[in-house]
PDB file of C-alpha atoms in Angstrom:
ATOM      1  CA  UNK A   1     100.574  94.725 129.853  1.00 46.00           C
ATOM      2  CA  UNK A   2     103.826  92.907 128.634  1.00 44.00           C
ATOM      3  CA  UNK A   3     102.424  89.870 128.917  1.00 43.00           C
ATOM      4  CA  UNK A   4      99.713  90.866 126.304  1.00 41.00           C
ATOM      5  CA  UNK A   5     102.520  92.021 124.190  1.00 41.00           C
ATOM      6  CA  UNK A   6     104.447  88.769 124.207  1.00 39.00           C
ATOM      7  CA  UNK A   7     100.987  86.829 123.793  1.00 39.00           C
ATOM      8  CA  UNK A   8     100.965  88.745 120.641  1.00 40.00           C
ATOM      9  CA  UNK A   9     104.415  87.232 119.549  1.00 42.00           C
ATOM     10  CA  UNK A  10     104.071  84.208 120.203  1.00 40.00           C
ATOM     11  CA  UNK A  11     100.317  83.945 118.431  1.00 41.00           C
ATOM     12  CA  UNK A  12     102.241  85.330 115.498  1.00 43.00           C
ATOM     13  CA  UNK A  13     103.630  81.348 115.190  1.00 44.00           C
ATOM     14  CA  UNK A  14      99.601  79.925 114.742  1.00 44.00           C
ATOM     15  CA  UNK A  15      98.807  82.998 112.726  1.00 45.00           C
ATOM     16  CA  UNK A  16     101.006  81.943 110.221  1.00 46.00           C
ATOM     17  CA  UNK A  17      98.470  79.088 109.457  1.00 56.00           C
ATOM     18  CA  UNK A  18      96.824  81.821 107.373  1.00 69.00           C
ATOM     19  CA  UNK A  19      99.083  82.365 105.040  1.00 78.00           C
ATOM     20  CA  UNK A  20      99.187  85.855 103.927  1.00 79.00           C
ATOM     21  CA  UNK A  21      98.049  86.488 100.002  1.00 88.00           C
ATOM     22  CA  UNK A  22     100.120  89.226  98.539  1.00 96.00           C
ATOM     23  CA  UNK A  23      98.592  91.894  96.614  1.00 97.00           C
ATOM     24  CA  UNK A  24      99.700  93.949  93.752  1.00 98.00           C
ATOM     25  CA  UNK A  25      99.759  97.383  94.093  1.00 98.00           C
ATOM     26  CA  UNK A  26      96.719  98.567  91.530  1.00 97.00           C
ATOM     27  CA  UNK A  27      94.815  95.889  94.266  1.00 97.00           C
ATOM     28  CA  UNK A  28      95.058  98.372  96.787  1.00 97.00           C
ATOM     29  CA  UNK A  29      91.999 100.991  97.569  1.00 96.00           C
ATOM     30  CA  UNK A  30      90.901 103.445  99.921  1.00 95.00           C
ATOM     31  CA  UNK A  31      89.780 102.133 103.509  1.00 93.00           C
ATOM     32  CA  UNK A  32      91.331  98.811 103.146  1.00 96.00           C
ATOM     33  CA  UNK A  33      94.236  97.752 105.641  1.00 96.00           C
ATOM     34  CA  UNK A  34      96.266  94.273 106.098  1.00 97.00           C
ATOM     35  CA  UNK A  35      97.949  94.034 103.032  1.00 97.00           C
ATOM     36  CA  UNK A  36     100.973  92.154 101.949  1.00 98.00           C
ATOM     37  CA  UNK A  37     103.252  93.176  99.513  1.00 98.00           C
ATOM     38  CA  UNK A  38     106.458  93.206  97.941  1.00 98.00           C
ATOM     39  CA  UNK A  39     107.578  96.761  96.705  1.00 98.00           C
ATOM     40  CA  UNK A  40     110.751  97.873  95.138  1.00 98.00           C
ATOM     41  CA  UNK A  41     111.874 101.529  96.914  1.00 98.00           C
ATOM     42  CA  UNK A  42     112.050 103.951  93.835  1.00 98.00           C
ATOM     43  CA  UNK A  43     112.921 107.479  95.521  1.00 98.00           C
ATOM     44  CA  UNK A  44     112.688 108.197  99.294  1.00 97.00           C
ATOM     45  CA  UNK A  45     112.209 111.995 100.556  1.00 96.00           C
ATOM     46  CA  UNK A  46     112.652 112.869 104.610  1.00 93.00           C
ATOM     47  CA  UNK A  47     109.626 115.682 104.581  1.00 89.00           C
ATOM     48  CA  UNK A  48     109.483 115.977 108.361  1.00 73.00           C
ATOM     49  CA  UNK A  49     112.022 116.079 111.707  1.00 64.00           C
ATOM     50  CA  UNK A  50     109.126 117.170 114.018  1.00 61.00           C
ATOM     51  CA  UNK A  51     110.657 118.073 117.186  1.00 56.00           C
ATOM     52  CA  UNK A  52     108.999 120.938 120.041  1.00 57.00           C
ATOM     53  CA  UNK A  53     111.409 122.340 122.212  1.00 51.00           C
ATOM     54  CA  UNK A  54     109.355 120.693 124.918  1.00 51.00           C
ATOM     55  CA  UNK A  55     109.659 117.486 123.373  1.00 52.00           C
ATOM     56  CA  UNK A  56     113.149 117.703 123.561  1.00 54.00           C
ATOM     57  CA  UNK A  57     113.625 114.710 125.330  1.00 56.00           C
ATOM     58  CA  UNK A  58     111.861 112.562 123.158  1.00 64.00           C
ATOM     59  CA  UNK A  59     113.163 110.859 120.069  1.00 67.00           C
ATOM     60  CA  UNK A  60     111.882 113.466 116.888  1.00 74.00           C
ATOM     61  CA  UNK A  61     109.748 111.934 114.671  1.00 86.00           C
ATOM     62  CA  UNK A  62     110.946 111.503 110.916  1.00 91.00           C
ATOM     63  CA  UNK A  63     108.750 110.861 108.681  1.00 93.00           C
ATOM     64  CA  UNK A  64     109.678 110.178 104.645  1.00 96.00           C
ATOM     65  CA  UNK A  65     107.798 109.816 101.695  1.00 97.00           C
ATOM     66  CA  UNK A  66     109.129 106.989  99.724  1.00 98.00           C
ATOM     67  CA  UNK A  67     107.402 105.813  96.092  1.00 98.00           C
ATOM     68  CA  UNK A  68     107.697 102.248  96.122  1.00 98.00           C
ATOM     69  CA  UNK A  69     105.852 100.154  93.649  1.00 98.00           C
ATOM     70  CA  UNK A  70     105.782  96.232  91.544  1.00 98.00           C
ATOM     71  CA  UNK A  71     105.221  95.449  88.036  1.00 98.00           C
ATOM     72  CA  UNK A  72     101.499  96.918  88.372  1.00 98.00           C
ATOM     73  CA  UNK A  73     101.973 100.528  89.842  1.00 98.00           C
ATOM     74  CA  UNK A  74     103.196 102.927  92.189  1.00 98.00           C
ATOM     75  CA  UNK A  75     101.979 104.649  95.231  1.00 98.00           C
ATOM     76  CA  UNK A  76     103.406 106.989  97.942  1.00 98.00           C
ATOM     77  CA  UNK A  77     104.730 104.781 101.589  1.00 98.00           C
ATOM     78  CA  UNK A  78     104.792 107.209 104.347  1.00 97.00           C
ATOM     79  CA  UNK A  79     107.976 105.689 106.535  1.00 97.00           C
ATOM     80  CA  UNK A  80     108.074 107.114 110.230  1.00 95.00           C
ATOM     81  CA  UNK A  81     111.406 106.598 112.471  1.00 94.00           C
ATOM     82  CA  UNK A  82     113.080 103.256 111.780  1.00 94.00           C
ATOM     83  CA  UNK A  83     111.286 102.537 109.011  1.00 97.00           C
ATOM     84  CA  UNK A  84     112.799 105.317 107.369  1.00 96.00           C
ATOM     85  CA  UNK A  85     116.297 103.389 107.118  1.00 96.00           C
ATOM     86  CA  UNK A  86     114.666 100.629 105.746  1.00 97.00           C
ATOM     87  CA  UNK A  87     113.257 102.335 103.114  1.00 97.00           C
ATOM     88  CA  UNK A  88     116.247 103.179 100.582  1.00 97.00           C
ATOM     89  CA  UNK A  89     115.813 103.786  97.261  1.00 97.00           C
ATOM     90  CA  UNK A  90     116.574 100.807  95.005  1.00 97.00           C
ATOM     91  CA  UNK A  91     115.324  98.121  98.190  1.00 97.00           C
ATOM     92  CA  UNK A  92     113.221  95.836  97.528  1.00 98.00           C
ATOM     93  CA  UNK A  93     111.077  95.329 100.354  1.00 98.00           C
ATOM     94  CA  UNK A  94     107.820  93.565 101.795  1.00 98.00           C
ATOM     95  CA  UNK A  95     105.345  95.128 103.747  1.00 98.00           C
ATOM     96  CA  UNK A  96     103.373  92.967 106.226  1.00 97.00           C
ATOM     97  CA  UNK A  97     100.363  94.406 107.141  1.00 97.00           C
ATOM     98  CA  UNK A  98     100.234  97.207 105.475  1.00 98.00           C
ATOM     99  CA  UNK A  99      96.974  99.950 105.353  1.00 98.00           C
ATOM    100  CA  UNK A 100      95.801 102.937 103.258  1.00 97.00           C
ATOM    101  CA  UNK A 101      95.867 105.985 104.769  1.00 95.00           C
ATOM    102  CA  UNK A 102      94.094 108.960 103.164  1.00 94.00           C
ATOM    103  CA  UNK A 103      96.017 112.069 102.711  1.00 90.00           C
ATOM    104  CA  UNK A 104      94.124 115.084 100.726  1.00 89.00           C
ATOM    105  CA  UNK A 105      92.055 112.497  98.724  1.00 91.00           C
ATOM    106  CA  UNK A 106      94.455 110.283  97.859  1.00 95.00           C
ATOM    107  CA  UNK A 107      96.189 107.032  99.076  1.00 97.00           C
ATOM    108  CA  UNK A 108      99.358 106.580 100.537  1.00 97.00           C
ATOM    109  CA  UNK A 109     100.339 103.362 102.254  1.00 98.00           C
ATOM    110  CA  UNK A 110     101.511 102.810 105.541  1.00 98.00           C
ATOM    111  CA  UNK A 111     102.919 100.371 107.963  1.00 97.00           C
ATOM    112  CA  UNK A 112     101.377 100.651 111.805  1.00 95.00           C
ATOM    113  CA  UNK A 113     102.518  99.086 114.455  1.00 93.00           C
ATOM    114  CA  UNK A 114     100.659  96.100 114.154  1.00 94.00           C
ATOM    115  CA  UNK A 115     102.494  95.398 110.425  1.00 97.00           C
ATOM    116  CA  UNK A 116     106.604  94.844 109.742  1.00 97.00           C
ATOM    117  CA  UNK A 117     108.788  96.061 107.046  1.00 98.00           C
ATOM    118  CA  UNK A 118     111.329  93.844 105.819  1.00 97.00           C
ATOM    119  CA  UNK A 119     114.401  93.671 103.214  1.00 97.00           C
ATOM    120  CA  UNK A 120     113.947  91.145 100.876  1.00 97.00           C
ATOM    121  CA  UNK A 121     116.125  89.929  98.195  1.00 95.00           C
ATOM    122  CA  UNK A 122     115.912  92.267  94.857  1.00 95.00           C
ATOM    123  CA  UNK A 123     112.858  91.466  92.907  1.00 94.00           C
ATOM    124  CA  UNK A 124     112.825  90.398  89.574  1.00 94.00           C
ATOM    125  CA  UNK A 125     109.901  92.400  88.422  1.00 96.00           C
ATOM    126  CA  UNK A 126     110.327  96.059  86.496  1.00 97.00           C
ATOM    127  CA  UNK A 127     108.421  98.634  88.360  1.00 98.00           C
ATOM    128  CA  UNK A 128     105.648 100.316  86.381  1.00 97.00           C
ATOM    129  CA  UNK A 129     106.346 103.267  86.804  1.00 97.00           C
ATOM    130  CA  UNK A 130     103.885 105.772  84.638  1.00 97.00           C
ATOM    131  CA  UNK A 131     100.488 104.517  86.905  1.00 97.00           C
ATOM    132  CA  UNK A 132     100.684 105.964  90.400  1.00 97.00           C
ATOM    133  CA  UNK A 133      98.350 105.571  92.228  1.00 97.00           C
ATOM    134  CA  UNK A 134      98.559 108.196  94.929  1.00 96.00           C
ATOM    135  CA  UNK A 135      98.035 110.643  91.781  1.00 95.00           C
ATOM    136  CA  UNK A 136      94.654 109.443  91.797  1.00 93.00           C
ATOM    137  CA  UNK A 137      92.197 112.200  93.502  1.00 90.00           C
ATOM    138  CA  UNK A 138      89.399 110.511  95.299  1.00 85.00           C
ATOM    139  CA  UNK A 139      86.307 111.902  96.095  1.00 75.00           C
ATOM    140  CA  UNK A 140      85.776 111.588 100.081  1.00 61.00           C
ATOM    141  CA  UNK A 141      82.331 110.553  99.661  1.00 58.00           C
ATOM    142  CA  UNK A 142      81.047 107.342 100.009  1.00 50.00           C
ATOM    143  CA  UNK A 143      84.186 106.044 100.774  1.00 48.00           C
ATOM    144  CA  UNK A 144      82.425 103.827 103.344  1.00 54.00           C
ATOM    145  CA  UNK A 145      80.768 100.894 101.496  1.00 53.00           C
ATOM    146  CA  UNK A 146      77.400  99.687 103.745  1.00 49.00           C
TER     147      UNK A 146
END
């Protein structure tokens, strides 16, 4: 199984052949996944240390809802574990491979791990901050396009 893993790494080199096309926030919609973007951290709130008693032994999960956004909107991250650190208010960060998750009808973005998180240098841009879009209710209906 490692040796899949390191395959992985290592095809990450010819990959980058494709370069990745970076998307603006308003870009993103439901169902889509493998976006990358560059998102300032606005505010960043830990809503869950999940930890059984029986899963004592293992690491708890934290989980944080951070509203990151560019010069074209906002939306709600959900960071889990490390990415939590990463993901301070005031960052500027880009998300590599980055998919929309559906929570109660609306988006939120998220990085798997198949994507990376990673500090960048502050961006330039002013975020705009009065169109979020993970206020916008969808209708979980024909979400699937055929």
């Amino acid at each position: 199984m490692a040796t899949t893993q390191q395959h992985q790494h290592q095809g990450g080199a010819g990959a980058a052949k494709r370069k990745p096309v970076f998307v603006k926030v308003d870009q993103l919609k439901p169902g889509t996944s493998g976006h990358t973007l560059t998102a300032k951290v606005i505010t960043s709130e830990t809503v869950v240390h999940k930890g059984r008693a029986a899963a004592a032994q293992l690491r708890p999960t934290r989980i944080a809802e951070c509203l990151i956004g560019d010069e074209t909107g906002t939306i709600v991250f959900t960071a889990r574990n490390e990415q939590v650190d990463l993901m301070k208010p005031g960052a500027t960060v880009i998300l590599r491979n980055a998919k929309i998750d559906m929570f109660k009808g609306s988006m939120r973005l998220a990085v798997d791990k198949w994507g990376r998180i990673e500090v960048a240098a502050p961006a330039s841009f002013t975020v705009k901050e009065d169109n979020n879009l993970s206020l916008v209710e969808y209708e979980l209906v024909n979400v699937v396009e055929e």
